Coordinates of C-alpha atoms in Angstrom, one line a residue:
M262 CA -18.5 25.2 18.6
P263 CA -16.2 22.2 18.1
M264 CA -15.8 21.1 14.5
T265 CA -13.5 19.1 12.2
R266 CA -11.2 20.0 9.4
S267 CA -10.7 18.3 6.1
L268 CA -8.2 15.4 5.9
V269 CA -6.6 13.2 3.3
L270 CA -5.9 9.4 3.6
A271 CA -3.5 8.9 0.8
A272 CA -2.9 5.2 1.5
L273 CA -6.3 4.3 -0.1
V274 CA -7.9 5.4 -3.2
L275 CA -11.6 4.5 -3.0
S276 CA -15.1 5.2 -4.5
C277 CA -18.6 4.3 -3.9
A278 CA -20.7 2.0 -6.0
P279 CA -23.6 3.4 -8.0
A280 CA -27.0 2.4 -6.8
A281 CA -27.9 -1.0 -8.2
A282 CA -31.3 -1.7 -9.6
S283 CA -31.6 -4.8 -7.3
A284 CA -30.9 -2.7 -4.1
Q285 CA -34.1 -1.2 -2.6
A286 CA -33.2 2.3 -1.2
P287 CA -34.1 3.0 2.5
A288 CA -36.7 5.6 3.3
G289 CA -34.1 7.6 5.0
P290 CA -30.9 7.4 7.0
P291 CA -30.7 5.3 10.2
G292 CA -31.0 8.1 12.9
P293 CA -29.2 8.0 16.3
P294 CA -26.7 5.3 17.1
P295 CA -27.3 2.6 19.7
G296 CA -28.1 4.2 23.0
N297 CA -28.9 7.7 21.5
G298 CA -26.4 9.4 23.8
T299 CA -27.6 7.7 26.9
D300 CA -24.6 5.4 27.4
L301 CA -21.7 7.9 27.6
P302 CA -18.3 6.8 28.9
A303 CA -16.8 8.0 32.2
P304 CA -14.7 11.2 32.0
P305 CA -11.3 10.3 30.6
G306 CA -8.1 10.7 32.3
T307 CA -4.9 11.4 30.3
A308 CA -5.4 10.4 26.7
P309 CA -3.1 7.7 25.4
A310 CA -0.4 8.6 22.8
F311 CA -2.0 6.1 20.5
V312 CA -5.3 4.1 20.2
A313 CA -5.2 0.8 18.3
P314 CA -7.5 0.8 15.2
G315 CA -10.6 -1.3 14.9
T316 CA -9.9 -4.9 13.6
A317 CA -11.4 -6.5 10.6
A318 CA -15.2 -7.0 10.8
S319 CA -18.0 -8.3 8.7
I320 CA -21.6 -7.3 8.0
P321 CA -23.7 -10.4 8.5
A322 CA -25.5 -11.9 5.5
G323 CA -29.3 -12.0 5.6
P324 CA -31.7 -10.4 8.1
V325 CA -30.4 -10.4 11.7
G326 CA -33.5 -9.3 13.5
P327 CA -35.8 -6.4 13.5
G328 CA -34.5 -2.9 12.4
L329 CA -35.9 0.6 12.2
L330 CA -36.8 1.9 8.7
Q331 CA -35.6 5.5 8.9
A332 CA -34.4 8.3 11.3
A333 CA -37.8 9.9 11.8
D334 CA -38.7 11.0 15.5
V335 CA -41.6 9.1 17.1
A336 CA -44.3 11.6 18.2
L337 CA -46.4 11.1 21.3
N338 CA -50.2 11.8 20.9
R339 CA -50.6 13.8 24.1
S340 CA -54.3 13.6 24.3
K341 CA -54.3 9.8 24.1
R342 CA -50.8 9.2 25.5
T343 CA -50.1 6.9 22.6
F344 CA -47.3 6.4 20.0
S345 CA -46.4 3.9 17.3
V346 CA -43.1 2.4 16.4
S347 CA -42.6 0.9 12.9
F348 CA -39.9 -1.5 11.8
A349 CA -38.7 -4.3 9.6
C350 CA -39.4 -7.8 11.0
Q351 CA -39.2 -11.5 10.4
A352 CA -41.8 -12.7 12.9
G353 CA -44.3 -11.3 15.4
G354 CA -43.5 -10.7 19.2
T355 CA -43.6 -8.3 21.9
L356 CA -41.9 -4.8 22.1
R357 CA -40.9 -3.1 25.3
V358 CA -40.0 0.6 25.4
T359 CA -37.6 2.2 28.0
A360 CA -36.3 5.7 28.5
K361 CA -34.0 6.7 31.2
A362 CA -35.1 10.3 31.4
A363 CA -38.8 9.3 31.8
G364 CA -38.4 6.6 34.4
S365 CA -36.9 3.3 35.3
G366 CA -38.1 0.0 34.0
T367 CA -40.5 -0.7 31.1
L368 CA -42.5 2.4 30.2
A369 CA -44.8 0.7 27.7
R370 CA -45.3 -2.8 26.2
A371 CA -47.2 -4.1 23.2
G372 CA -47.4 -7.1 21.0
Y373 CA -47.1 -6.8 17.2
R374 CA -47.7 -8.9 14.1
C375 CA -45.3 -9.1 11.3
T376 CA -46.9 -8.8 7.8
G377 CA -45.0 -8.5 4.7
G378 CA -41.7 -8.0 6.6
R379 CA -43.2 -4.9 8.3
A380 CA -44.7 -4.3 11.7
T381 CA -46.1 -1.4 13.7
A382 CA -46.4 -1.6 17.5
R383 CA -48.9 0.8 19.1
L384 CA -48.1 1.6 22.7
S385 CA -49.6 3.8 25.5
L386 CA -48.0 5.6 28.4
S387 CA -49.4 6.1 32.0
K388 CA -50.4 9.7 32.9
K389 CA -47.2 10.0 35.1
V390 CA -44.8 8.9 32.4
A391 CA -46.6 10.9 29.7
A392 CA -46.3 14.0 31.8
K393 CA -42.5 13.6 32.0
V394 CA -42.2 13.1 28.3
V395 CA -44.3 16.3 27.6
K396 CA -42.3 18.3 30.2
R397 CA -39.0 17.3 28.5
K398 CA -40.4 17.5 25.0
L399 CA -37.8 14.9 23.8
V400 CA -36.4 11.8 25.4
A401 CA -34.0 9.2 24.1
A402 CA -36.0 5.9 24.1
T403 CA -35.1 2.3 23.3
A404 CA -37.4 -0.4 21.9
K405 CA -36.5 -3.8 23.1
L406 CA -37.5 -6.8 21.0
G407 CA -35.9 -9.8 22.7
S408 CA -32.2 -9.2 22.6
K409 CA -32.6 -6.6 19.9
R410 CA -32.6 -2.9 20.8
L411 CA -33.7 -0.1 18.6
S412 CA -32.8 3.5 19.5
F413 CA -35.2 6.4 18.7
S414 CA -36.3 9.8 19.9
L415 CA -39.8 10.1 21.5
T416 CA -41.1 13.7 21.2
A417 CA -44.1 15.7 22.5
G418 CA -45.0 19.2 21.6
R419 CA -41.8 19.7 19.7
A420 CA -41.2 20.3 15.9
P421 CA -39.5 17.4 14.2
A422 CA -35.7 17.6 14.5
K423 CA -33.6 18.8 11.6
A424 CA -32.0 16.1 9.6
K425 CA -28.4 15.4 10.8
G426 CA -25.7 16.6 8.7
F427 CA -22.1 15.5 8.1
W428 CA -18.8 16.1 9.9
T429 CA -16.7 18.1 7.6
D430 CA -14.2 15.2 7.3
G431 CA -13.9 11.5 8.1
H432 CA -15.5 9.2 5.7
L433 CA -16.8 5.7 4.9
Q434 CA -14.6 4.4 2.1
C435 CA -16.8 2.3 0.1
S436 CA -14.1 0.1 -1.6
A437 CA -10.3 -0.4 -1.7
D438 CA -9.8 -0.4 -5.5
G439 CA -12.3 2.1 -6.9
S440 CA -14.6 -0.6 -8.3
G441 CA -17.3 -0.2 -5.8
A442 CA -16.6 -3.7 -4.4
P443 CA -16.1 -4.3 -0.7
P444 CA -14.5 -4.3 1.8
A445 CA -15.1 -0.8 3.4
Y446 CA -13.0 1.3 5.6
L447 CA -14.2 3.9 8.2
A448 CA -11.9 6.9 8.7
E449 CA -12.4 9.1 11.8
P450 CA -12.9 12.8 11.5
D451 CA -9.9 15.0 12.6
F452 CA -11.8 16.8 15.3
T453 CA -10.6 20.3 16.2
T454 CA -11.4 22.6 19.2
K455 CA -10.4 26.2 20.1
S456 CA -8.5 24.9 23.1
T457 CA -7.0 21.6 23.9
T458 CA -9.9 19.4 25.1
P459 CA -10.1 15.7 25.9
I460 CA -12.7 13.8 23.8
S461 CA -14.2 10.5 23.5
T462 CA -15.3 9.1 20.2
R463 CA -17.1 6.0 18.8
G464 CA -17.6 5.0 15.2
W465 CA -20.2 2.9 13.6
V466 CA -21.2 1.5 10.2
A467 CA -25.0 1.2 9.8
W468 CA -26.4 -1.1 7.1
Y469 CA -29.8 -1.4 5.6
T470 CA -31.5 -4.1 3.7
A471 CA -35.2 -4.2 2.6
A472 CA -35.8 -7.3 4.7
G473 CA -33.9 -6.2 7.9
G474 CA -34.1 -2.4 8.0
W475 CA -31.3 -0.6 9.7
H476 CA -28.6 -2.3 11.8
W477 CA -25.5 -1.1 13.6
L478 CA -22.0 -2.6 13.4
G479 CA -19.4 -1.4 16.0
V480 CA -15.8 -2.3 16.5
N481 CA -16.8 -5.0 19.0
G482 CA -19.6 -6.4 17.0
E483 CA -23.3 -5.7 16.2
D484 CA -24.7 -3.0 18.5
R485 CA -21.4 -3.1 20.4
G486 CA -19.2 0.0 19.9
R487 CA -16.1 1.1 21.8
W488 CA -15.4 4.6 23.1
D489 CA -11.8 5.8 22.5
T490 CA -10.1 8.6 24.2
F491 CA -8.1 11.3 22.2
T492 CA -7.0 15.0 22.6
A493 CA -8.6 17.6 20.3
T494 CA -6.6 20.7 19.6
A495 CA -6.9 23.7 17.3
T496 CA -5.1 21.9 14.6
G497 CA -6.8 18.4 14.9
V498 CA -6.6 15.4 17.0
A499 CA -3.1 15.3 18.6
Q500 CA -2.7 11.5 18.2
F501 CA -3.3 11.9 14.4
H502 CA -0.5 14.5 14.1
P503 CA 2.6 12.7 15.5
G504 CA 5.4 15.2 16.0
G505 CA 3.2 18.0 15.0
A506 CA 2.9 16.7 11.4
F507 CA 0.5 18.8 9.3
E508 CA -1.1 15.9 7.4
P509 CA -3.0 13.7 9.8
I510 CA -2.9 9.9 10.1
P511 CA -6.4 9.3 11.2
F512 CA -7.9 6.3 13.1
T513 CA -9.1 3.9 10.5
W514 CA -11.4 0.9 11.2
G515 CA -11.5 -1.9 8.7
P516 CA -11.6 -3.7 6.5
V517 CA -15.3 -4.2 6.9
S518 CA -16.4 -7.0 4.6
V519 CA -19.9 -6.7 3.0
P520 CA -21.8 -9.7 1.6
S521 CA -22.8 -9.6 -2.0
G522 CA -26.3 -10.2 -3.3
Q523 CA -28.1 -8.6 -0.3
G524 CA -28.8 -5.1 -1.7
I525 CA -27.0 -3.4 1.2
Y526 CA -26.9 0.4 1.8
A527 CA -24.2 1.3 4.3
I528 CA -23.4 4.7 6.1
G529 CA -20.7 5.8 8.5
V530 CA -21.5 7.6 11.8
Y531 CA -19.2 9.1 14.5
E532 CA -20.3 10.2 18.0
I533 CA -18.2 12.4 20.1
V534 CA -18.2 13.6 23.7
Y535 CA -16.3 16.9 24.3
W536 CA -15.3 16.9 28.0
V537 CA -15.4 20.5 29.1
A538 CA -14.6 20.9 32.8
G539 CA -15.4 17.2 33.3
Q540 CA -18.9 17.6 31.8
P541 CA -20.0 15.9 28.6
D542 CA -21.0 17.8 25.5
Y543 CA -22.5 14.9 23.3
Q544 CA -22.9 15.1 19.5
W545 CA -23.2 12.7 16.6
Q546 CA -23.2 13.1 12.7
Y547 CA -22.8 11.1 9.6
V548 CA -19.6 10.9 7.6
N549 CA -19.4 11.2 3.8
A550 CA -19.5 7.9 1.8
G551 CA -16.6 8.4 -0.6
T552 CA -13.0 9.0 -0.9
T553 CA -12.8 12.2 1.2
G554 CA -14.8 14.1 3.8
A555 CA -17.9 16.1 3.1
A556 CA -16.2 19.4 3.0
A557 CA -13.7 18.3 0.4
A558 CA -16.3 16.5 -1.6
G559 CA -18.4 19.8 -1.8
A560 CA -21.4 18.0 -0.1
G561 CA -22.1 14.8 1.8
N562 CA -23.1 11.6 0.2
L563 CA -25.0 9.2 2.6
Y564 CA -24.6 5.8 1.2
C565 CA -22.3 3.1 -0.1
V566 CA -24.4 0.8 -2.2
Y567 CA -23.6 -2.9 -2.6
A568 CA -25.7 -5.1 -5.0

């Protein structure tokens, strides 16, 4: 199975801030990135010799719309054909759910009330759609609330998925000076494969506040990532090892500025598509929050915390 190997980014020496008393911790990590594996790129051609890094970006201050509270799968009640989606909110509204694998268009719709910054929308499926979900046991679904899209997994007759782990390397560097103060930097894992394989990767910084839940920042803005093409080899990503150098120079996105006084928890995520005979093998995992990858750190740390 493809994996990554440990890397060192010597140009920056960073550390995570300790959890601040004013920061309310999330119930759990954010779960799947926007799209949940349903918006994969086209098969790549020849990988470029170099991909430009992500430019500077900013996490917005204050709530920016509804957000999921944690990564838990949403279970379908098969006898009643119903399920519920809970999220942080700022006002009431209407929620629509779509899932490409279960049919086109809106699969379910429900209004919701926002009370105390939290809402639960209760939805029901038709017999036909519910049968498709039960047959597949898991579908990638999207809850649409106006222009906001929340990605989750809808399950039926399936045990809850195991919690996602960490890529062995790659990391979200919480600060540039060791103080725990922003900005942050996201370093990509040095992906390896047994044989030379084209890959597409996409990085995210997910951030959580008690008022807004989880939100996603990509290279192109909120909920807007960018797939980059590289070549994975047995010794790492070819573009990270110019001239066959042993120590990699990884793709690094940043600085990502973080507003103070918001009680923000941030986590780094990387998606990857391994193109094997032109067919996609999609995976995603978290990256360590700290100065090194999870393998070098001895274990993964989920969050950078900003008071």
